[in-house]
Short mmCIF file of C-alpha atoms in Angstrom, two decimals:
data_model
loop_
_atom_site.label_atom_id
_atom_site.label_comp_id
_atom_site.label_asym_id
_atom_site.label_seq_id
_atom_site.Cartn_x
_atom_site.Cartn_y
_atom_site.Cartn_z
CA UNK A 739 0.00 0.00 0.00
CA UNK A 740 3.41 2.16 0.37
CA UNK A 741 3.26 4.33 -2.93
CA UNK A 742 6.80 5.24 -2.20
CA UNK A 743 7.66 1.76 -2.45
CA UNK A 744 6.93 0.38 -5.61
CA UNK A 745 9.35 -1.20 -7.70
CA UNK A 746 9.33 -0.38 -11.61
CA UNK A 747 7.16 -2.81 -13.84
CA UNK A 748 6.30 -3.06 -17.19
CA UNK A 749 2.84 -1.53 -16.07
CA UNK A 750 1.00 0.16 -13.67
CA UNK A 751 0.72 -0.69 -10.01
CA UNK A 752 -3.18 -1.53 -10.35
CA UNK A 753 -3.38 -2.31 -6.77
CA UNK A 754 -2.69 1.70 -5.76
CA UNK A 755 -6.53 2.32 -6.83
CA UNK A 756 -7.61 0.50 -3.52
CA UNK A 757 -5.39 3.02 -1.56
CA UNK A 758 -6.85 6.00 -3.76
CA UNK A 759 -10.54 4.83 -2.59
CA UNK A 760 -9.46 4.60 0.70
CA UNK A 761 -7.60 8.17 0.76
CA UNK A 762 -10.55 10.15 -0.94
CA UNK A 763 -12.43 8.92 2.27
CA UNK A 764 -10.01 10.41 4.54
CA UNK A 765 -11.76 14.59 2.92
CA UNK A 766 -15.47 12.95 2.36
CA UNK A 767 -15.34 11.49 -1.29
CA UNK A 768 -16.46 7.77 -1.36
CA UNK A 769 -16.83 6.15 -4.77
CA UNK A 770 -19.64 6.69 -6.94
CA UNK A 771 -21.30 3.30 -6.89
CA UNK A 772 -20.41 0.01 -5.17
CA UNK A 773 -18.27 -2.27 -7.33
CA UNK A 774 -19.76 -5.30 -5.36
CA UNK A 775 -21.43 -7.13 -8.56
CA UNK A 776 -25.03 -7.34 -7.27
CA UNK A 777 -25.11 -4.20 -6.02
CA UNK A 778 -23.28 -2.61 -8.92
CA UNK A 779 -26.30 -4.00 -11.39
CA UNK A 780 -28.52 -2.42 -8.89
CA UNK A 781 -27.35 0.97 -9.16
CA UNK A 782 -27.36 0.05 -12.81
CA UNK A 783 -31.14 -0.42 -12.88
CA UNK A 784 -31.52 3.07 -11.06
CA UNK A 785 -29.52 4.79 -14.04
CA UNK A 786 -30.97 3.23 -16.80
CA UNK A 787 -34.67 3.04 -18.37
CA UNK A 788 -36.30 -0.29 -18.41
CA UNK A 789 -35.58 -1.25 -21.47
CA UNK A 790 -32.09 -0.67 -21.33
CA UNK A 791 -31.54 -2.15 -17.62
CA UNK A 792 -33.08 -5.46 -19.08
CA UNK A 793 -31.06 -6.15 -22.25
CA UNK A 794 -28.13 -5.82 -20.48
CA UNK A 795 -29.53 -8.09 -17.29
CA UNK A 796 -31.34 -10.57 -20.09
CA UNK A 797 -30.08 -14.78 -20.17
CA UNK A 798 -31.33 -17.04 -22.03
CA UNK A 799 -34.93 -18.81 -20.83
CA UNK A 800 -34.81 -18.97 -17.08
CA UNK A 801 -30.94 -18.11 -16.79
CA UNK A 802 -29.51 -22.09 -15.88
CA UNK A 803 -26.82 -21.32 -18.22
CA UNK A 804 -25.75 -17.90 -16.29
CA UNK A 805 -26.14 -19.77 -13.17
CA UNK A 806 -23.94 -22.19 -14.07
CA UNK A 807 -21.42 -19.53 -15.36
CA UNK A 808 -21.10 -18.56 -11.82
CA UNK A 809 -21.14 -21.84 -10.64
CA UNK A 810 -17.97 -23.14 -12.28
CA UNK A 811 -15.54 -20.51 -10.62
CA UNK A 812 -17.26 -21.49 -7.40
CA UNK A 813 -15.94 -24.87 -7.81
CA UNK A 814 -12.54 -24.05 -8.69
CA UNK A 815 -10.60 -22.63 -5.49
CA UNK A 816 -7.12 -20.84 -5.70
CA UNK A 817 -4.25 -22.06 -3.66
CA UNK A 818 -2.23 -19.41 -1.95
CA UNK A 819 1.07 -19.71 -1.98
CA UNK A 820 3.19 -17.75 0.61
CA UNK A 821 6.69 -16.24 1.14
CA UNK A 822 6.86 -15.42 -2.65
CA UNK A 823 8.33 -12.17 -3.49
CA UNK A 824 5.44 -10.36 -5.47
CA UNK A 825 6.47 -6.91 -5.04
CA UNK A 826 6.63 -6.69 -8.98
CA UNK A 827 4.32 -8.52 -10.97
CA UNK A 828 4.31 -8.75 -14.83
CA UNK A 829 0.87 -9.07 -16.24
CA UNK A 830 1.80 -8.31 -19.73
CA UNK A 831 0.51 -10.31 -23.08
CA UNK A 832 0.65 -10.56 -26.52
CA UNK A 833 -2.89 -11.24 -27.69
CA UNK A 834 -3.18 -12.15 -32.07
CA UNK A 835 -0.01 -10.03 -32.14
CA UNK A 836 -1.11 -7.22 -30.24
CA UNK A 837 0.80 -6.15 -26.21
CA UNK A 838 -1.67 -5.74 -24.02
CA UNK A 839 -0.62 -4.28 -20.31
CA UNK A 840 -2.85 -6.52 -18.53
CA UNK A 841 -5.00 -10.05 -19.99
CA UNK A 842 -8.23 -8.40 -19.84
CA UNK A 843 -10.45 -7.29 -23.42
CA UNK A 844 -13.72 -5.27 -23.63
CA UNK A 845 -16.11 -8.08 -24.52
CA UNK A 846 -17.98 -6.95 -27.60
CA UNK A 847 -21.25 -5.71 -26.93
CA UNK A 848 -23.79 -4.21 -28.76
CA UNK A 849 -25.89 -0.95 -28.81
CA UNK A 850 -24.28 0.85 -26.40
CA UNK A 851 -25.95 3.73 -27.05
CA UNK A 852 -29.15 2.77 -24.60
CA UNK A 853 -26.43 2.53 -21.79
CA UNK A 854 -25.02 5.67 -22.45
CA UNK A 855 -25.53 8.26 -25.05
CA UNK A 856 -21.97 8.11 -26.48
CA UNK A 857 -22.32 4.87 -26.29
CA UNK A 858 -19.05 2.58 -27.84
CA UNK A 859 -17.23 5.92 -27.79
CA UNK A 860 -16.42 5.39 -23.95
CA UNK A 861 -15.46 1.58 -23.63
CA UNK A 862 -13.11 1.95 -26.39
CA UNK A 863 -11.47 5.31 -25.46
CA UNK A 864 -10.93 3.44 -21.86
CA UNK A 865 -9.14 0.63 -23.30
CA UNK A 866 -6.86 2.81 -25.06
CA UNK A 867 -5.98 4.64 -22.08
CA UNK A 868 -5.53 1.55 -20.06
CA UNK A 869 -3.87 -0.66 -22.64
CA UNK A 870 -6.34 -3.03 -22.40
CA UNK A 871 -7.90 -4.73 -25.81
CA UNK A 872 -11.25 -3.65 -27.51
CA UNK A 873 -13.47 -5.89 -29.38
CA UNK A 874 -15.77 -3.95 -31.05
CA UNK A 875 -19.43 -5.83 -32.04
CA UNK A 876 -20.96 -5.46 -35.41
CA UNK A 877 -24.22 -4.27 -33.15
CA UNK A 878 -22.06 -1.73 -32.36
CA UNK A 879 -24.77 1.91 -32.33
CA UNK A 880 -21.11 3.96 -33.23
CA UNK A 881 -19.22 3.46 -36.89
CA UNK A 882 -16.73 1.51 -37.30
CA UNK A 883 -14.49 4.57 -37.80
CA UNK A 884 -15.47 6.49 -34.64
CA UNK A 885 -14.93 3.61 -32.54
CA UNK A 886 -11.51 3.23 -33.86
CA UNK A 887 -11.32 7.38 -33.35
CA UNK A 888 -11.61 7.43 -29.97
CA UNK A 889 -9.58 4.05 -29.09
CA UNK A 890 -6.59 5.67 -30.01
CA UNK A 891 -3.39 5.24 -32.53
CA UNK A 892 -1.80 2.03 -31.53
CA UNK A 893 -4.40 0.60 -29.51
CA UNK A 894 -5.07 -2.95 -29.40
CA UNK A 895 -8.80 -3.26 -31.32
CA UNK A 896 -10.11 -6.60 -32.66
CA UNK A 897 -13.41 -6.87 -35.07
CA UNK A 898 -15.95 -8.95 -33.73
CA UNK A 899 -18.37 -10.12 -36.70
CA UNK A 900 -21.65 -11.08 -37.17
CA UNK A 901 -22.00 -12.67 -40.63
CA UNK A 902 -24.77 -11.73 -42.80
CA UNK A 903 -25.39 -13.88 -46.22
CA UNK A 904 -24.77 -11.15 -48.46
CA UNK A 905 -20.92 -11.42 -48.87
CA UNK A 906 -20.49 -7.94 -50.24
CA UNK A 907 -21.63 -6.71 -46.90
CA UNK A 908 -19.59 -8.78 -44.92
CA UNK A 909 -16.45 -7.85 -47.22
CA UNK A 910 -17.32 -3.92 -47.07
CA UNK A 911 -16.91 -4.16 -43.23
CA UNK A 912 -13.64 -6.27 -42.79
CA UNK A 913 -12.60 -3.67 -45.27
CA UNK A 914 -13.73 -0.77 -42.72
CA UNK A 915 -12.28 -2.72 -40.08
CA UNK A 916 -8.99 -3.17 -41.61
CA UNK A 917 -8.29 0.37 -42.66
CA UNK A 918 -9.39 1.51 -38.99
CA UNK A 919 -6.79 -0.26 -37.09
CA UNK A 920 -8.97 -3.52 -36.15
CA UNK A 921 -5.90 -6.03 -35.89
CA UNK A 922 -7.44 -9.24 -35.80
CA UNK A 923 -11.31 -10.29 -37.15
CA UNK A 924 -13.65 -12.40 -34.34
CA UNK A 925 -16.30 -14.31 -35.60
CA UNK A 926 -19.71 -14.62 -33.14
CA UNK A 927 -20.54 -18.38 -33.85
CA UNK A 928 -23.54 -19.17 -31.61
CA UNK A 929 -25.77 -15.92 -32.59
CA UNK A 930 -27.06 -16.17 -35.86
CA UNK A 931 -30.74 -16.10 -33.99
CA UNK A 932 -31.34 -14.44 -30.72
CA UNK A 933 -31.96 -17.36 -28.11
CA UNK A 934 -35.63 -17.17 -26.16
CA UNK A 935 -35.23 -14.39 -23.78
CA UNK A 936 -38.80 -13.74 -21.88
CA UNK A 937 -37.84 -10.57 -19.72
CA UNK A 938 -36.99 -9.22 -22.94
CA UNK A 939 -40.08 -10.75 -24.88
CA UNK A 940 -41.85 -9.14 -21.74
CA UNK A 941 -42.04 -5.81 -22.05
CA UNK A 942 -41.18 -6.20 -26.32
CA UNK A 943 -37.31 -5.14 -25.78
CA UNK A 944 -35.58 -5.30 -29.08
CA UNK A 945 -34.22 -1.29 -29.51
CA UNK A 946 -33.54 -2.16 -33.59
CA UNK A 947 -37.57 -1.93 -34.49
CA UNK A 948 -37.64 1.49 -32.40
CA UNK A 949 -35.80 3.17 -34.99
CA UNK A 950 -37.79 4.97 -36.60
CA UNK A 951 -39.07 6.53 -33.43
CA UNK A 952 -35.27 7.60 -33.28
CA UNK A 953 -33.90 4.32 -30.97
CA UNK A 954 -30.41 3.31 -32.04
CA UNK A 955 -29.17 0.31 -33.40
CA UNK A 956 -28.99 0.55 -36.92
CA UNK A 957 -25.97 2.87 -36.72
CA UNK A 958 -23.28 0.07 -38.34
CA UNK A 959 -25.46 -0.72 -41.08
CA UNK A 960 -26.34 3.03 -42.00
CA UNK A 961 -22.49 4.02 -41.87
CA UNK A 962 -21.58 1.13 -44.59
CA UNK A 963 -21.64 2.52 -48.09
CA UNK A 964 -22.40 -0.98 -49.55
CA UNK A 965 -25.27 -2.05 -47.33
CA UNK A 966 -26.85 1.32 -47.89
CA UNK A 967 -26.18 1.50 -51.56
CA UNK A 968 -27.84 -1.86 -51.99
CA UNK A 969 -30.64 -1.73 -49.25
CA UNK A 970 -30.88 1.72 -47.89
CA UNK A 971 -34.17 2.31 -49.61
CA UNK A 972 -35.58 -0.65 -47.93
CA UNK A 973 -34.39 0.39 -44.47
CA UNK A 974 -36.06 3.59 -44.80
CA UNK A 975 -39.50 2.02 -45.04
CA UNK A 976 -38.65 -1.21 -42.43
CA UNK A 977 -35.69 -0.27 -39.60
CA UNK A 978 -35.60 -4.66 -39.30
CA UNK A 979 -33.41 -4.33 -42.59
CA UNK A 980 -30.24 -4.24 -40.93
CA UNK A 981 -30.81 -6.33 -37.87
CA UNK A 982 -32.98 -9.08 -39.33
CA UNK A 983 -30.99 -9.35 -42.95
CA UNK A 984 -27.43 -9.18 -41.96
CA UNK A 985 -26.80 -9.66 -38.08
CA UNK A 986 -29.17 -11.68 -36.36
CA UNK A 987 -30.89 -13.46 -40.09
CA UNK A 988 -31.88 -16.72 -38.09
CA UNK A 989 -29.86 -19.02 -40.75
CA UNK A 990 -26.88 -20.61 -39.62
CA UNK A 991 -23.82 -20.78 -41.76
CA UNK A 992 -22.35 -24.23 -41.19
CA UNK A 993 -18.54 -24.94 -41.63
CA UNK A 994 -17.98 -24.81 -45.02
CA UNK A 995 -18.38 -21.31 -45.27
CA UNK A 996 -15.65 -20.43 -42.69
CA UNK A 997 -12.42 -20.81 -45.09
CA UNK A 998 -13.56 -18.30 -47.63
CA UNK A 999 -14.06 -15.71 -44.95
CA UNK A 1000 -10.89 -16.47 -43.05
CA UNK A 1001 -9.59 -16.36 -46.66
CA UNK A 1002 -10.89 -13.37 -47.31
CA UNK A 1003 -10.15 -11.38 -44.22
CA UNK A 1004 -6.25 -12.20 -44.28
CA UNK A 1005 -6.26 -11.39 -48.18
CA UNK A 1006 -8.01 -7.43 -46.97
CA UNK A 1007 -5.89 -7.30 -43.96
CA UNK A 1008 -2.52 -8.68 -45.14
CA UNK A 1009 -2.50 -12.15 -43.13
CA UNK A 1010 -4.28 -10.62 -40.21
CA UNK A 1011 -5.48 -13.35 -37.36
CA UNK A 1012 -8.59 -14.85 -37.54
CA UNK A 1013 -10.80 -16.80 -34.46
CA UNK A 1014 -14.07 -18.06 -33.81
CA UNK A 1015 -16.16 -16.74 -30.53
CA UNK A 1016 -18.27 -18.91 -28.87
CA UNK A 1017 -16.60 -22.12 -29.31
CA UNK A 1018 -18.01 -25.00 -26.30
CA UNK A 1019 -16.66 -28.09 -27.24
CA UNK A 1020 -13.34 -30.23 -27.83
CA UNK A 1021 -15.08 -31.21 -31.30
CA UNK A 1022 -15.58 -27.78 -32.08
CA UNK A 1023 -12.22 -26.31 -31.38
CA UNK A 1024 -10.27 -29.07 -33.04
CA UNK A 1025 -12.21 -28.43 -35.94
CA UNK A 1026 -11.53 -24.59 -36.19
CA UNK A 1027 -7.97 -25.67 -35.95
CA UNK A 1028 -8.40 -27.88 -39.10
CA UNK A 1029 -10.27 -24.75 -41.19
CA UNK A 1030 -7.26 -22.71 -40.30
CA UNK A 1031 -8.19 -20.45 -37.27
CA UNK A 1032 -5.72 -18.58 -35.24
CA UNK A 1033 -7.67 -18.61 -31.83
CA UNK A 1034 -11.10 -18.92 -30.44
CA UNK A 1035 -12.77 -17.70 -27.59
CA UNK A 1036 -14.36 -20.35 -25.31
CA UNK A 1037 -17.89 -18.87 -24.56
CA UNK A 1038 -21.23 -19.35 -24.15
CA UNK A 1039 -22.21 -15.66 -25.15
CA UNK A 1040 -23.07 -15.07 -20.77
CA UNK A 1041 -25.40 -17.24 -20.60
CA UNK A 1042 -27.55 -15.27 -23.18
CA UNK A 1043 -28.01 -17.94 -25.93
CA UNK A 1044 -28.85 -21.67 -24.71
CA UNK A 1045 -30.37 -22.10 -21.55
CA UNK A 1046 -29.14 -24.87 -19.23
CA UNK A 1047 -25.95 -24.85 -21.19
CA UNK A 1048 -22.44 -26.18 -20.03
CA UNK A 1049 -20.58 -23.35 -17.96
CA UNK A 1050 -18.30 -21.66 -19.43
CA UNK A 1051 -15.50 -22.33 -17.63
CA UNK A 1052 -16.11 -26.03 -17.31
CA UNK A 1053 -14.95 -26.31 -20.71
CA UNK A 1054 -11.94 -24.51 -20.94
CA UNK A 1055 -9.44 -27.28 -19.49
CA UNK A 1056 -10.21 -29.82 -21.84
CA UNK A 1057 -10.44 -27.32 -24.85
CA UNK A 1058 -7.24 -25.95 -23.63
CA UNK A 1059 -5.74 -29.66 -23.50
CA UNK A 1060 -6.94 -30.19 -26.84
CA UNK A 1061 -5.65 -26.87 -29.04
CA UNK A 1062 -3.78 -24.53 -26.72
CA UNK A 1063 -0.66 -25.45 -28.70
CA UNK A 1064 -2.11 -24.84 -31.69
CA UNK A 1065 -4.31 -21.43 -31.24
CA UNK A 1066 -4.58 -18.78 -29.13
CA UNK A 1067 -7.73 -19.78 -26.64
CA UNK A 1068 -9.25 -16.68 -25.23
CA UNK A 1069 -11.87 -17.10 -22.58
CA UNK A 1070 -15.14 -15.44 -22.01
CA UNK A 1071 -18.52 -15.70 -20.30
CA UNK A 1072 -19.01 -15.05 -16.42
CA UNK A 1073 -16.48 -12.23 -15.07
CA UNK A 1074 -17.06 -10.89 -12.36
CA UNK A 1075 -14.07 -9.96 -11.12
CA UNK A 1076 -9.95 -10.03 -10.00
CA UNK A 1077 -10.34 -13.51 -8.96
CA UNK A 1078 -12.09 -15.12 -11.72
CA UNK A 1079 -10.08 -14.00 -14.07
CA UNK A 1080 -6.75 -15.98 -12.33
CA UNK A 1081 -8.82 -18.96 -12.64
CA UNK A 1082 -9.64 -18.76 -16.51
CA UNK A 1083 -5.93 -17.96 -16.83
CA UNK A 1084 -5.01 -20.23 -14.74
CA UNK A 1085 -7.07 -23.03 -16.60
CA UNK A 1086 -5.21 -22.11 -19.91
CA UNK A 1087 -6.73 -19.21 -21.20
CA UNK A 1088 -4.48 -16.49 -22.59
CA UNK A 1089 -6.14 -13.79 -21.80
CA UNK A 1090 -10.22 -12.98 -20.82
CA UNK A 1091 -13.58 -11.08 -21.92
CA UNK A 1092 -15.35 -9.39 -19.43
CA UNK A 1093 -18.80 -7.55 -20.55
CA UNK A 1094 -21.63 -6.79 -18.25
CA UNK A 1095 -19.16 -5.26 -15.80
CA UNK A 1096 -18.41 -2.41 -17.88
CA UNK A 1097 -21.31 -1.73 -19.31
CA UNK A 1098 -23.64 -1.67 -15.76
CA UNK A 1099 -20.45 1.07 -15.10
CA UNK A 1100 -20.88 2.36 -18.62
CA UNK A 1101 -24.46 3.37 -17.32
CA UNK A 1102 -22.90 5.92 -15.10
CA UNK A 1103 -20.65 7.76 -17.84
CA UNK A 1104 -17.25 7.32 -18.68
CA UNK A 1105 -16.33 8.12 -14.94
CA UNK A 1106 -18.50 5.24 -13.67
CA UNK A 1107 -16.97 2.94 -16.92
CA UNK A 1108 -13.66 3.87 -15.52
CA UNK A 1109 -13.92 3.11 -11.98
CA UNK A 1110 -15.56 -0.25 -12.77
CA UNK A 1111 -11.95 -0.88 -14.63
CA UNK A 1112 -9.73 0.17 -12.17
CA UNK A 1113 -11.71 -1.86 -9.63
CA UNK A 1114 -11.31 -4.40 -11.58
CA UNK A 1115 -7.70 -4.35 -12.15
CA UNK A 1116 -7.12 -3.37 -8.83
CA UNK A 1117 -8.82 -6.51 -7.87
CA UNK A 1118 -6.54 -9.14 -10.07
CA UNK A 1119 -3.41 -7.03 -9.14
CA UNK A 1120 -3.79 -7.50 -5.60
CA UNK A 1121 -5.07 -11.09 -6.14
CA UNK A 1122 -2.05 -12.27 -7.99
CA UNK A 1123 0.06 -10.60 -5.07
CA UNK A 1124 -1.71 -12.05 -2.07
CA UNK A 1125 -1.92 -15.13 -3.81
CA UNK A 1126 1.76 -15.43 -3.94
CA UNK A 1127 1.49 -15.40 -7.91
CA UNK A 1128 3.75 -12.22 -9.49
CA UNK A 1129 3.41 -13.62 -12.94
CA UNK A 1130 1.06 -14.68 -15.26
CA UNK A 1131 3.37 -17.51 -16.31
CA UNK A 1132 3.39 -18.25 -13.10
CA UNK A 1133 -0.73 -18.87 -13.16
CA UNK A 1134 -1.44 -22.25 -14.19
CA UNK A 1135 -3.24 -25.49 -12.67
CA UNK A 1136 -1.25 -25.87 -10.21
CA UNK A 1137 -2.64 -22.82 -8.61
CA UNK A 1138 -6.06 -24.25 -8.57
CA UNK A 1139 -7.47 -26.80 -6.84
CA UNK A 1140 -11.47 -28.57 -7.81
CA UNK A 1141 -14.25 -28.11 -5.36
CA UNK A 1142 -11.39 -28.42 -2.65
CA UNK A 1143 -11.09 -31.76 -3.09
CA UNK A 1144 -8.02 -33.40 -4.06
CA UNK A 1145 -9.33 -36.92 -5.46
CA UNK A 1146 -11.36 -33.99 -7.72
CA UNK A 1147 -8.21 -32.45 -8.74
CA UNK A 1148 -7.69 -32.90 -12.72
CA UNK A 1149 -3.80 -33.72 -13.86
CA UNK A 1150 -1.66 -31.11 -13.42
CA UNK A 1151 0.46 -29.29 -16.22
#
């Protein structure tokens, strides 16, 4: 907690924000909102209009799958070790090329704009400014361009696609992406139909069909030149166009489809990386390995897409086991904070996603987005140093133990 104590290291010393908190208490300024999950979606709900509060709170059906999300890091524990020297800890990583000061990446999300008026504009200048990575969602309610704008020169930015069936569209924005910095492309592989939602079907929450009323959502599609050239006419009469055509169509592309785009996007971007998002089972990620992927992120989308799903992180060893060697596995889907993020890393993933905590801080302005961060930083910082973990390298099964019980405990590495 001794500022004037800190060795040098090749990034911040995260853990200082703690102190900060507690100093500002010492002349009467307490933080703006409690970063204690459940209480940080509640002052969410205050901020934000119905609508808005309940896309982002949304799961699939009656939430199992989000449940079990949750469940999983329960039932992996972390194993302190002591007497380690952590007074300087390295949590730097190369992500699909790209340094990142810390492992953690703006899971992309879409229409920010009903969080926040600026919407994208403030999760992506915040990653810039903290070195963190940005994926930016083709849902995005900012351009393509504007996004990249306010991320910054040099900052770590992936594309996260949804893929439509008209390939001129698709092509027209990797081609955006490319020439605004996006480094790598993501394809979303489990959301080519929204899954049941009810507390969304409820109170008939889908922002896209509001536009003409002047809701966002349609912002991506109305800032391509091809999409508008060949269906802007029709969007003017029906605001579904965009949403309904060329993000969330309801018909699945199937594997034989995926080598033209990944050929496609490294012949626009110069050999850029390319992964898959969404990715749940061994069969699955040996497979993207064999169509020529660079990486995939293990997720199940939050719990947002099938209901009483496998968690998240209950797949990650054995994909890991399976293709770690061979791609870069990213994990996402159930972040809530310092300490689950050790455990994803420590199960293999290179680096992780984290989504609903920024955007329920999002709701309170770039301030609010930015405290949520630190928090969160602050929180793995100080875990990996109480822990008796300085590195990430240094973060692997053996710092893990299942359900605290040691017949449980899977091989180690």
């Amino acid at each position: 907690m001794d500022p004037t104590n800190k060795p040098e290291q090749p990034h911040p010393h995260y853990s200082l924000y703690q102190r900060e908190c507690f100093m500002n208490g010492t002349i009467g300024q307490l933080p703006p909102f409690s970063v204690v999950p459940e209480k940080l979606q509640e002052s969410t709900q205050k901020v934000l209009t119905e609508k808005g509060y309940w896309y982002a709170a949304s799961n699939a059906g009656i939430g199992w799958t989000d449940k079990a999300n949750r469940e999983a890091f329960y039932d992996w524990r972390i194993i302190p070790r002591m007497l380690v020297d952590t007074n300087k800890r390295d949590m730097n990583v190369e992500v699909f090329g790209q340094k990142l000061k810390n492992p953690f990446i703006f899971a992309p999300i879409g229409i920010n704009k009903i969080y926040h008026p600026l919407g994208e504009l403030i999760p992506a200048r915040i990653a810039g400014e903290m070195g963190m990575g940005y994926m930016l969602s083709t849902a995005a309610s900012q351009s393509i361009e504007d996004v990249a704008d306010a991320n910054g020169e040099g900052s770590p930015r992936f594309f996260q696609l949804y893929m439509g069936h008209d390939d001129d569209v698709t092509i027209s924005l990797l081609e955006r992406a490319h020439k605004a910095g996006f480094t790598a492309c993501i394809l979303t592989v489990d959301t080519w139909q929204l899954a049941w939602r009810p507390t969304d079907v409820d109170i008939a929450n889908y922002t896209f069909y509001y536009a003409k009323a002047g809701a966002p959502g349609n912002e991506m599609g109305e800032s391509d030149p091809v999409f508008m050239r060949k269906y802007g006419d029709e969007l003017k009469k029906d605001p579904s166009v965009w949403i309904d055509k060329h993000v969330w169509h309801g018909k699945a592309h199937d594997w034989k489809k995926i080598p033209w785009l990944i050929e496609t996007w490294k012949k626009i971007s110069g050999g850029k990386p390319f992964a898959l998002k969404g990715i749940q089972c061994v069969e699955d990620a040996e497979m993207a390995v064999r169509v020529g992927c660079d990486g995939i992120v293990v997720s199940n989308h939050a719990g947002r897409q099938v209901d009483g799903a496998v968690g998240s992180l209950d797949q990650l060893p054995a994909i890991v086991d399976a293709v770690g060697d061979k791609v870069t596995v990213l994990f996402d889907s159930g972040i809530r904070g310092g300490a689950d993020a050790f455990k994803a890393l420590a199960l293999g993933a290179k680096a992780v996603l984290f989504g609903r905590l920024w955007v329920w801080g999002m709701s309170h302005g770039y301030e609010g987005c930015m405290h949520v961060v630190k928090s969160l930083l602050a929180d793995f910082d100080i875990t990996m140093t109480v822990a008796g973990y300085p590195t990430l390298a240094d973060i692997n099964r053996r710092a893990l133990q299942y359900k605290g019980a040691e017949r449980n405990r899977p091989s180690r590495l």
